[in-house]
Structure formats: C-alpha cells, structure tokens
PDB file of C-alpha atoms in Angstrom:
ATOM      1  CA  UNK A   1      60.687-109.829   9.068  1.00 38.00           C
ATOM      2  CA  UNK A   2      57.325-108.517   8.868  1.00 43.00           C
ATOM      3  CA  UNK A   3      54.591-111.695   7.605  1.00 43.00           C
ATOM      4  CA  UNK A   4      51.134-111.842   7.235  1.00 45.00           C
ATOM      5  CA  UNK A   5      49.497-114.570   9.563  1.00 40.00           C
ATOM      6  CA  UNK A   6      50.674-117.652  10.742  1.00 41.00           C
ATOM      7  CA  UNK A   7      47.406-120.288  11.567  1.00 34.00           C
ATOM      8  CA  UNK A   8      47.945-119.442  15.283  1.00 39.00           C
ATOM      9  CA  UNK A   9      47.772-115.401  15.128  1.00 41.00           C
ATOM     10  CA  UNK A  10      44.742-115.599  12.784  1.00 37.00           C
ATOM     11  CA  UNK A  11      42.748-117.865  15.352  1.00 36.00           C
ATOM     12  CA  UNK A  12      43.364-115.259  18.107  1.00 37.00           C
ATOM     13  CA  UNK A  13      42.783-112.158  16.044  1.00 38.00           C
ATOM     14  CA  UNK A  14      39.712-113.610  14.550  1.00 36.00           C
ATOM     15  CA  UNK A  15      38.782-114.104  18.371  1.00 35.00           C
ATOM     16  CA  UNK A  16      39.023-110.039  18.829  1.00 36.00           C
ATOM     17  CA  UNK A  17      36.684-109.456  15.677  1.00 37.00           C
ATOM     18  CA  UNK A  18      33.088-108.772  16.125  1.00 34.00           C
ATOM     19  CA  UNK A  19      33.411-106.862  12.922  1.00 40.00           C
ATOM     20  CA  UNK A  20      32.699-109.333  10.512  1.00 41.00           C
ATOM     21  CA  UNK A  21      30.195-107.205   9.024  1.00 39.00           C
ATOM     22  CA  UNK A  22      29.139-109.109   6.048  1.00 40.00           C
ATOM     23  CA  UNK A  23      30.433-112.390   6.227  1.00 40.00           C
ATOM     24  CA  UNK A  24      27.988-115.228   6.802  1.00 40.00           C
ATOM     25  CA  UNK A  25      31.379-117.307   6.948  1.00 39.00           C
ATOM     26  CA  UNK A  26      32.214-115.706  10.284  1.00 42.00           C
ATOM     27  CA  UNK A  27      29.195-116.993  12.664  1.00 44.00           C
ATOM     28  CA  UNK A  28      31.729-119.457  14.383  1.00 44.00           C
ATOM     29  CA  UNK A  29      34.681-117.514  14.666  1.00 48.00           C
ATOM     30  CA  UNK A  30      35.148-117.680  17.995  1.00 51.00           C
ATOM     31  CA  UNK A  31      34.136-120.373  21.284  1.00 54.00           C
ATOM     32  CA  UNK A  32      30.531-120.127  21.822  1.00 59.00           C
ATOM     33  CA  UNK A  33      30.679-118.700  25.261  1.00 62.00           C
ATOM     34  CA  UNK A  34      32.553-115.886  23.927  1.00 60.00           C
ATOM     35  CA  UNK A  35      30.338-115.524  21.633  1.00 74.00           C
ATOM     36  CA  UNK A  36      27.580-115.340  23.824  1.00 78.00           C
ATOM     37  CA  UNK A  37      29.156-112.739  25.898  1.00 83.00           C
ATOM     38  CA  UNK A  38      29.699-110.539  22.859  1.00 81.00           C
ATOM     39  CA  UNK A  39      26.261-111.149  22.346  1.00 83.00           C
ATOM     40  CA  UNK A  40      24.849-109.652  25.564  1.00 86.00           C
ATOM     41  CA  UNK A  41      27.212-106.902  25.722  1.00 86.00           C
ATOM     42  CA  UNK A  42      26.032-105.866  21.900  1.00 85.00           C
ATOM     43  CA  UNK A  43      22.407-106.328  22.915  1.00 86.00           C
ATOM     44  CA  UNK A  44      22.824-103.998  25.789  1.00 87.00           C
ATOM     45  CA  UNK A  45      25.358-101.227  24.024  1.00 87.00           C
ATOM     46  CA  UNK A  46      23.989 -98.424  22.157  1.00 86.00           C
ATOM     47  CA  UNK A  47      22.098 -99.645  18.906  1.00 84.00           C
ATOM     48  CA  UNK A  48      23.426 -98.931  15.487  1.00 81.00           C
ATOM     49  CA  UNK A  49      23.870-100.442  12.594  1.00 79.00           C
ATOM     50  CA  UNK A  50      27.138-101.720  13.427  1.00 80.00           C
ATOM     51  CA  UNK A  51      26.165-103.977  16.341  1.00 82.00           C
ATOM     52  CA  UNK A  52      22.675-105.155  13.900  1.00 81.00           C
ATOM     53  CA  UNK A  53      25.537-106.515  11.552  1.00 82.00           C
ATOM     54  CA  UNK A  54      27.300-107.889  14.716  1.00 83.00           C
ATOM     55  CA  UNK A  55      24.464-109.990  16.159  1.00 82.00           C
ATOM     56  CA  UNK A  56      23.521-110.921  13.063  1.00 81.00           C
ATOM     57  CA  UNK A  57      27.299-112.201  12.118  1.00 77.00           C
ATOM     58  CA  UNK A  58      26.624-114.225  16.024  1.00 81.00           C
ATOM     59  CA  UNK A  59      23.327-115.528  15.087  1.00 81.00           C
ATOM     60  CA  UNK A  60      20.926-113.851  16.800  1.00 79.00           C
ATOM     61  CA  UNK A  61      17.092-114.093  16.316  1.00 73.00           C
ATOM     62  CA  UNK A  62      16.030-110.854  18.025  1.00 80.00           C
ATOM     63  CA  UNK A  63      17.364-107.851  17.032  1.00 83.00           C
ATOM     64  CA  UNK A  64      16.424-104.514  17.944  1.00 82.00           C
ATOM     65  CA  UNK A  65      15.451-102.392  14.620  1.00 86.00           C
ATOM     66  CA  UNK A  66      14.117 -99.549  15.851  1.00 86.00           C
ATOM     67  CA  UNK A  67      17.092 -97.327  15.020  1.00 87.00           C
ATOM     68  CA  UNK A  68      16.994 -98.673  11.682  1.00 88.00           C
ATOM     69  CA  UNK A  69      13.284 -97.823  11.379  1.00 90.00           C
ATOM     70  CA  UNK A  70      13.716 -94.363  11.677  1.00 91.00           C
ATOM     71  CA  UNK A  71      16.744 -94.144   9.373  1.00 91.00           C
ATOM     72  CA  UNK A  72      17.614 -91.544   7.245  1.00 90.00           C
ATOM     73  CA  UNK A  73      20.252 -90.097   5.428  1.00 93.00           C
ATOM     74  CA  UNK A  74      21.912 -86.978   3.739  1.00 95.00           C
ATOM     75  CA  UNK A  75      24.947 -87.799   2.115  1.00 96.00           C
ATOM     76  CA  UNK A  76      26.320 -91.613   0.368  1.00 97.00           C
ATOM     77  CA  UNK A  77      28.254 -92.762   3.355  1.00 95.00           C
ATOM     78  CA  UNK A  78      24.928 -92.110   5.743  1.00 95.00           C
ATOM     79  CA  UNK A  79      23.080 -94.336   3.828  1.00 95.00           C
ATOM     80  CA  UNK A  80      25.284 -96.941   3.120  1.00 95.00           C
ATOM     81  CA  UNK A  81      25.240 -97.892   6.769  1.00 93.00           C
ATOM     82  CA  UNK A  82      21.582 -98.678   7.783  1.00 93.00           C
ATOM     83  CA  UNK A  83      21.214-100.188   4.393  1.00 95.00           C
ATOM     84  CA  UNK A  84      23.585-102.903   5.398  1.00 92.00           C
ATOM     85  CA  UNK A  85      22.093-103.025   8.649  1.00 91.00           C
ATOM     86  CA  UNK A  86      19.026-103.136   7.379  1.00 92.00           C
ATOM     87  CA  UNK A  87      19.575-106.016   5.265  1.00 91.00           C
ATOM     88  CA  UNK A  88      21.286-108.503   7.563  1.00 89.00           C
ATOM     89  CA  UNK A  89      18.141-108.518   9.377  1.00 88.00           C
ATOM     90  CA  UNK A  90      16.489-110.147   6.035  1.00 89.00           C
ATOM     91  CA  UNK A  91      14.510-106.887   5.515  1.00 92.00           C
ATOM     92  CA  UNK A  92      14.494-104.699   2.206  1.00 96.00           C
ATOM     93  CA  UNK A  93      16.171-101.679   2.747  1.00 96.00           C
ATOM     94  CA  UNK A  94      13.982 -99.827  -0.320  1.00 97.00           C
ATOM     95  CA  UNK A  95      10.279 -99.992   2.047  1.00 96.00           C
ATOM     96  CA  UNK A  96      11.865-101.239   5.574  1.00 94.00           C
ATOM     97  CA  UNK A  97      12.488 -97.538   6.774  1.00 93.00           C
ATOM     98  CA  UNK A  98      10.461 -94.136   6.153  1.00 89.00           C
ATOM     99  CA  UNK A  99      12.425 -93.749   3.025  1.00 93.00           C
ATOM    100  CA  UNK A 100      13.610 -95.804   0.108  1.00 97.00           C
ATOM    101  CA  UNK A 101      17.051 -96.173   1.353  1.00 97.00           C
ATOM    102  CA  UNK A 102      18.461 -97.579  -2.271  1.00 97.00           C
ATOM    103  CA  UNK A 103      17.172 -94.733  -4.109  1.00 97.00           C
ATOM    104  CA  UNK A 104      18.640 -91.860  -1.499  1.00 97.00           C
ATOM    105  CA  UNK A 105      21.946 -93.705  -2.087  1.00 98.00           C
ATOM    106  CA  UNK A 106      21.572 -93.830  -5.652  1.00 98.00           C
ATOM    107  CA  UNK A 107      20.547 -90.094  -5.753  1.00 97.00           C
ATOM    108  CA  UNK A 108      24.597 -89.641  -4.346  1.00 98.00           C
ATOM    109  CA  UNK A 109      25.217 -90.810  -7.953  1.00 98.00           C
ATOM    110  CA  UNK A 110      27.120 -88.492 -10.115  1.00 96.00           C
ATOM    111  CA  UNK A 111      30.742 -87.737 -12.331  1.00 95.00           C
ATOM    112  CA  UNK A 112      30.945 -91.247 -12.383  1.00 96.00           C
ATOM    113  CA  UNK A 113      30.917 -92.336  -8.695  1.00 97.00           C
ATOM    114  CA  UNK A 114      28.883 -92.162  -5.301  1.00 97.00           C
ATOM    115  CA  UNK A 115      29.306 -89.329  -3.347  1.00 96.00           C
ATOM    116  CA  UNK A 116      32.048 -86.630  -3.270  1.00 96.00           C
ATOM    117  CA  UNK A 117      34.341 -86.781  -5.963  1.00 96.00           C
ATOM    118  CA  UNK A 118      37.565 -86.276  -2.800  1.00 96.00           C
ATOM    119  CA  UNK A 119      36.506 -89.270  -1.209  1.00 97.00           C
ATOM    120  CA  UNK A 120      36.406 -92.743  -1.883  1.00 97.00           C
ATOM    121  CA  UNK A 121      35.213 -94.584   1.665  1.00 96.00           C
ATOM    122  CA  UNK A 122      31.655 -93.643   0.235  1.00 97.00           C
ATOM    123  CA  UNK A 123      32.256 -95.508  -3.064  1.00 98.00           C
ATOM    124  CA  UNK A 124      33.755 -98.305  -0.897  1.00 97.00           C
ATOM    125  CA  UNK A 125      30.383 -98.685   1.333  1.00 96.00           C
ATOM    126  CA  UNK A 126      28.193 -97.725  -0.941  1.00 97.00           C
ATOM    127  CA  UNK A 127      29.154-100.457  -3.364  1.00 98.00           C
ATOM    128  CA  UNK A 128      29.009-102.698  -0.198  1.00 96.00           C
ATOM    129  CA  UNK A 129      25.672-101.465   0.600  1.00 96.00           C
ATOM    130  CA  UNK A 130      23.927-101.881  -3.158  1.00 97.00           C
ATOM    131  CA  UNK A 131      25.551-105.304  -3.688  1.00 97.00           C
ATOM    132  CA  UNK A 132      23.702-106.047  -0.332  1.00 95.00           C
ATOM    133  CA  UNK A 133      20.666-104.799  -1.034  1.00 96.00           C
ATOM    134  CA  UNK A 134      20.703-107.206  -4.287  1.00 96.00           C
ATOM    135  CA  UNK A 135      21.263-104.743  -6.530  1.00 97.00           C
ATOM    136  CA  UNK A 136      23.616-106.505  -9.494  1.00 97.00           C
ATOM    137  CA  UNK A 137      27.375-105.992  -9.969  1.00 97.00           C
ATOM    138  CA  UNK A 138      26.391-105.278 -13.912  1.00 97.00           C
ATOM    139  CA  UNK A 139      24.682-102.345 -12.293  1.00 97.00           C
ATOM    140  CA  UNK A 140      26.203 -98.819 -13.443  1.00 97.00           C
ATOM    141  CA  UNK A 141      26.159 -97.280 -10.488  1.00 98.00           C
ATOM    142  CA  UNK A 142      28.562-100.335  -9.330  1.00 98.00           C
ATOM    143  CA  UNK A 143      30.686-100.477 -12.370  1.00 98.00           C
ATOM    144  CA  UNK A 144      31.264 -96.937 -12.574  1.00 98.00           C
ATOM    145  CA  UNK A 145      31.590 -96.842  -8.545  1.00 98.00           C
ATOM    146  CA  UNK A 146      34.614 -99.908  -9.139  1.00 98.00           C
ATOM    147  CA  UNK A 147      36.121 -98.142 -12.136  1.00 98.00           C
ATOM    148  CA  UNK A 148      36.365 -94.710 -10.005  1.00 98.00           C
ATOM    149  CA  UNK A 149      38.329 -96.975  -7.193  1.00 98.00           C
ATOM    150  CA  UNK A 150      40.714 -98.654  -9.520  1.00 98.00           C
ATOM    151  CA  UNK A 151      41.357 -95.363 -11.351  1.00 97.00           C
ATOM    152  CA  UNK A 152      42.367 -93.917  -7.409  1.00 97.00           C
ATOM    153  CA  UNK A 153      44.566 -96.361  -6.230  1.00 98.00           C
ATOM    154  CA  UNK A 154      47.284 -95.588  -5.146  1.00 98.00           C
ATOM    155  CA  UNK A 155      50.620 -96.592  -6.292  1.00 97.00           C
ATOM    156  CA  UNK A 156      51.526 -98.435  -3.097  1.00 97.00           C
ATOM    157  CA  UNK A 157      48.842-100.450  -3.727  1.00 98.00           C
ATOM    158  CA  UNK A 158      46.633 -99.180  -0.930  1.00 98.00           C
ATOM    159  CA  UNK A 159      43.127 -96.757  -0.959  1.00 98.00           C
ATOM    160  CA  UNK A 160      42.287 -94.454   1.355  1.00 96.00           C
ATOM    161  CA  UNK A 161      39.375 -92.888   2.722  1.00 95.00           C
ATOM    162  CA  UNK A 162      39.985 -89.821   0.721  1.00 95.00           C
ATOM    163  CA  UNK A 163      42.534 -89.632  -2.416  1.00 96.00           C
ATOM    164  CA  UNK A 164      45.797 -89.193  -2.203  1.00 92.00           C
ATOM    165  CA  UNK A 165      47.169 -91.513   0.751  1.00 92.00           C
ATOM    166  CA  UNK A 166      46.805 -95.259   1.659  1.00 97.00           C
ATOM    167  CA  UNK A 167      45.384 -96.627   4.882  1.00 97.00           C
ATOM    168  CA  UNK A 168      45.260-100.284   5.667  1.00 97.00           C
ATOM    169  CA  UNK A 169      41.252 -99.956   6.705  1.00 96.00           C
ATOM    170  CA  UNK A 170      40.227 -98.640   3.402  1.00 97.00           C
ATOM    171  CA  UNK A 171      42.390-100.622   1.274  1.00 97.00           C
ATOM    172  CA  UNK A 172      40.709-103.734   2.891  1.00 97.00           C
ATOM    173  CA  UNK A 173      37.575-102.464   2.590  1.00 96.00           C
ATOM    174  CA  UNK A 174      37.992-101.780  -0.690  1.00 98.00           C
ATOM    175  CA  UNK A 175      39.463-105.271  -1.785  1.00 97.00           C
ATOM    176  CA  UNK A 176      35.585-106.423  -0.580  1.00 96.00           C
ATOM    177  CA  UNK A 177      34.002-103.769  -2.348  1.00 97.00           C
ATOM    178  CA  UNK A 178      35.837-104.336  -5.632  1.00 98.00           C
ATOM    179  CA  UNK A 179      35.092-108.433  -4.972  1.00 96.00           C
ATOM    180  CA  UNK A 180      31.639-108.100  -4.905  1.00 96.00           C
ATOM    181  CA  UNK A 181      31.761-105.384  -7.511  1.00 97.00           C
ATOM    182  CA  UNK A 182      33.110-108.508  -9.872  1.00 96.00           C
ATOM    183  CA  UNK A 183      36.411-108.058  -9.574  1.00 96.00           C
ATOM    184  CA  UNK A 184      39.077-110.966  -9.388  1.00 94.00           C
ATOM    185  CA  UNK A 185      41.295-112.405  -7.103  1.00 93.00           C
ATOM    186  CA  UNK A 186      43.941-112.236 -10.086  1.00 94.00           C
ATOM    187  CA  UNK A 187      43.375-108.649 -10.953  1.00 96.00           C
ATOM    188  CA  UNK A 188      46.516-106.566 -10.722  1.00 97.00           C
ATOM    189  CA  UNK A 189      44.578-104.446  -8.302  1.00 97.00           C
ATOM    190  CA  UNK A 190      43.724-106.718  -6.168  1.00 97.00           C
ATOM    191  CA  UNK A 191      46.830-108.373  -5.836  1.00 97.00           C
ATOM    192  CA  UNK A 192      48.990-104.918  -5.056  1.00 98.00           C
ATOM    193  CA  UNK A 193      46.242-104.081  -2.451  1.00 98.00           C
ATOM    194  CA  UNK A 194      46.885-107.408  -0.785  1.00 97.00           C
ATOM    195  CA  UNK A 195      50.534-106.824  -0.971  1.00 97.00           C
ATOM    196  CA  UNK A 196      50.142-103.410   0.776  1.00 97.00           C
ATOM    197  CA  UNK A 197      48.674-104.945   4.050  1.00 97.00           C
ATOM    198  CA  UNK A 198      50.838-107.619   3.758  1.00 96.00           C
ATOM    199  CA  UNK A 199      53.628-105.729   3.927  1.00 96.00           C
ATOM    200  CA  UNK A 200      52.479-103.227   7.035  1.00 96.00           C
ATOM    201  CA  UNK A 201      51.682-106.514   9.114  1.00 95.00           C
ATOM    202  CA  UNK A 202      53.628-106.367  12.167  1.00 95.00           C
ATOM    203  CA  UNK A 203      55.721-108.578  14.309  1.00 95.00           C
ATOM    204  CA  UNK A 204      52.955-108.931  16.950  1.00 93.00           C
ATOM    205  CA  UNK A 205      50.376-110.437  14.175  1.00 93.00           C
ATOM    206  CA  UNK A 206      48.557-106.928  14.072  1.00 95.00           C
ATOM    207  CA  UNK A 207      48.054-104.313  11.571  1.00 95.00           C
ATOM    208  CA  UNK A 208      48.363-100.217  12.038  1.00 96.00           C
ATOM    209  CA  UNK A 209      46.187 -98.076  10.621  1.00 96.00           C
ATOM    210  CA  UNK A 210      49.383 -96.154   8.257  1.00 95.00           C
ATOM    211  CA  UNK A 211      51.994 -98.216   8.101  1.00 95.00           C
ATOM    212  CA  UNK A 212      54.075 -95.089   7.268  1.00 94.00           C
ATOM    213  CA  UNK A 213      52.485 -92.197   9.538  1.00 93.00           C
ATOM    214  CA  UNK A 214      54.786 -90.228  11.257  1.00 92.00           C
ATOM    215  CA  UNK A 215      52.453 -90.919  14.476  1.00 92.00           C
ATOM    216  CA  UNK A 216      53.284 -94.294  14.848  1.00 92.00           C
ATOM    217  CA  UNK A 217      52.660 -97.615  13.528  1.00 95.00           C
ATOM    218  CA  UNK A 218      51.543 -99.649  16.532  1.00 95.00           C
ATOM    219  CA  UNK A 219      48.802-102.686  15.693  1.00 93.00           C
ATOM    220  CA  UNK A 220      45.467-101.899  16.824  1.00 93.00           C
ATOM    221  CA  UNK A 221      42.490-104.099  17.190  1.00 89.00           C
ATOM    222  CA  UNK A 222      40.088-101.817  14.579  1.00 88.00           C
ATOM    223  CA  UNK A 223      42.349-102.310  11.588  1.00 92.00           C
ATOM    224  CA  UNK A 224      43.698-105.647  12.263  1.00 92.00           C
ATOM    225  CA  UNK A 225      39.578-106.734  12.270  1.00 87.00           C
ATOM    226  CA  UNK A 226      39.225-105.303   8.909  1.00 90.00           C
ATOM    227  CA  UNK A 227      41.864-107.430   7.526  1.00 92.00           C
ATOM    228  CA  UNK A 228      40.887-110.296   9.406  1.00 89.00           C
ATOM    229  CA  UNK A 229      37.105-109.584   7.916  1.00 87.00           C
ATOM    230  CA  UNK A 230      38.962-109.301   4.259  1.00 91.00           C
ATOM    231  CA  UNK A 231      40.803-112.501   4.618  1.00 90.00           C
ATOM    232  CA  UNK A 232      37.326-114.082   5.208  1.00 84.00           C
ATOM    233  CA  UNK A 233      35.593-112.067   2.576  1.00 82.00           C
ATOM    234  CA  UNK A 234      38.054-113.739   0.152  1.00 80.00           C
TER     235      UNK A 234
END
C-alpha cells in the first residue's frame, strides 16, 4: 500500500534536498558536514539562481550575484526566477538588477493571470516570486493569479505545468504558491492537491513525476524534493 512518509524516509529524503528554495525552515536539514559539502560543490557549479536560493537555504554569507546582476527577462517564468534569487540574498529585486524585475513580471499581467493563458507553472512562480519580493497577497495580480489556479485544477486534484494534466512537481508547487497567495490548509483545494501526491507516493518513500504516465512511474530525486520542500512549506 502506497503511504506518504514514515519519520524515517522523510529524514533521508530531506537529506537528498538542496531544493528548499524558499524555506528558511530548511537551513538544518541535513548533518553539517553534508551540508558543507553541498556548499562547496554549489559554490563551484555553474551560478544561477537556483544554487543563490541553495546557499542561501545552507547559510552562506558570500554569494556570488553577478549572474543576478545582469538579469533580465522576456516572458513571466524568466523573471520569476532571478527575482527569487535575487531576494534570498536580502536585495530588492525592483533596483538590484539593470531592470525593475517586479514591474517586467507584472507587465506578464493580463486575462486575469501571469503569463500565457496555456500555462500555469508561470502563475505558480510568479506568485512565488511577488509574494517574495513583498508584494501583498491582497495584491490583484496575486488574487487573480490564485483564482486562475484554482479555476485549472484538475479533477484529480493535481496542476500541471500547462492545463489539462497533473504532475506531482507542479501540484506541489502550486500548494506553496496558493499558501502564500492566502490560501488555507482547509481549503478543498488544498486538501485534494495533497491527496494527489499522497496517493502517487511510492513504496520506496519517493515520488514520480506522473504517477499515471505511460513512461513509467519510478521515484526520482527532483520530484520527491519538491514534495519534501512542500511538506516544509506547510
């Protein structure tokens, strides 16, 4: 029977996630020598915004932001990224870069939701990325942004990164997007999206991307750390 967590798989999966992007409730979730050594390989990878949220989550003082400097971006999901970033190093992300990051996100505004109206993974970041940059979750923008999310679920419970089918990533992400968008832990929504991980957890503790995909349903480490980061988040 498929179950979601016992104590022991959540300490060990938490171990595998360095992707708990916004979560100031994760900078212990692993042993500190592991969490050194996640810091040193982060500092030396490729810097994005990502690993900024990464060493942030580990503590880190000195963080590279030159890629966060020169930021820019076209559509809502671009921006959503380095605004986050941009904001776990303390820093606004409206003067930090060349360009007022907020308002190019903002600008995605339109029909009554961020980005294009086919997907939704924008709506889930960019909701992320306002509510980090301080903007208020009695902002329209937000509320219309939530509403457009709850009115796309779908009716396994789940969201996806575009409409029309469920993914376990996405639906996580969206349960902290519609959290910090004011949404309850008792809302209807909120409950069926929890039910749809719960029910695509896996014997082995992990989580598959579709829990229904004709391509298989193994557990891999990307979308059990989003549901590890959710379980956090709430």
């Amino acid at each position: 029977m498929k179950r979601f967590f016992s104590i022991a798989q959540a300490r060990v999966l938490a171990k595998l996630v360095f992707l708990g992007l916004f979560l100031s409730a994760f900078t212990a979730f692993a042993a500190p020598v592991k969490n050194d050594q996640a810091a040193v390989y982060l500092t030396n990878a490729l810097q994005n915004y990502w690993t900024s949220q990464a060493l942030y989550v580990l503590g880190k003082a000195q963080i590279s932001d030159s890629h966060l400097r020169s930021a820019s971006c076209s559509s809502a999901i671009q921006c959503a990224g380095p605004i986050m970033g941009i904001t776990a190093l303390g820093e606004d992300p409206r003067v930090f870069a060349s360009n007022d990051l907020v308002a190019q996100l903002s600008s995605f505004y339109s029909n009554g939701q961020l980005g294009e109206l086919s997907l939704l993974n924008d709506d889930i970041f960019g909701i992320l990325a306002l509510r980090a940059a301080g903007v208020p979750a009695s902002d329209a923008i937000i509320l219309d942004s939530k509403k457009y999310l709850l009115n796309n679920q779908n009716a396994d419970g789940g969201f996806g990164y575009a409409l029309g089918s469920s993914d376990i990533d996405d639906t996580a992400m969206a349960i902290m997007a519609l959290k910090e968008a004011g949404a309850s832990l008792d809302d209807v929504a909120i409950l069926n999206a929890i039910q749809y991980i719960k029910s695509a957890q896996n014997n082995d503790g992990g989580f598959p991307y579709d829990p229904v995909s004709p391509y298989g349903t193994d557990s891999n480490a990307n979308s059990t750390a989003w549901v590890v980061s959710m379980i956090y988040k709430i």
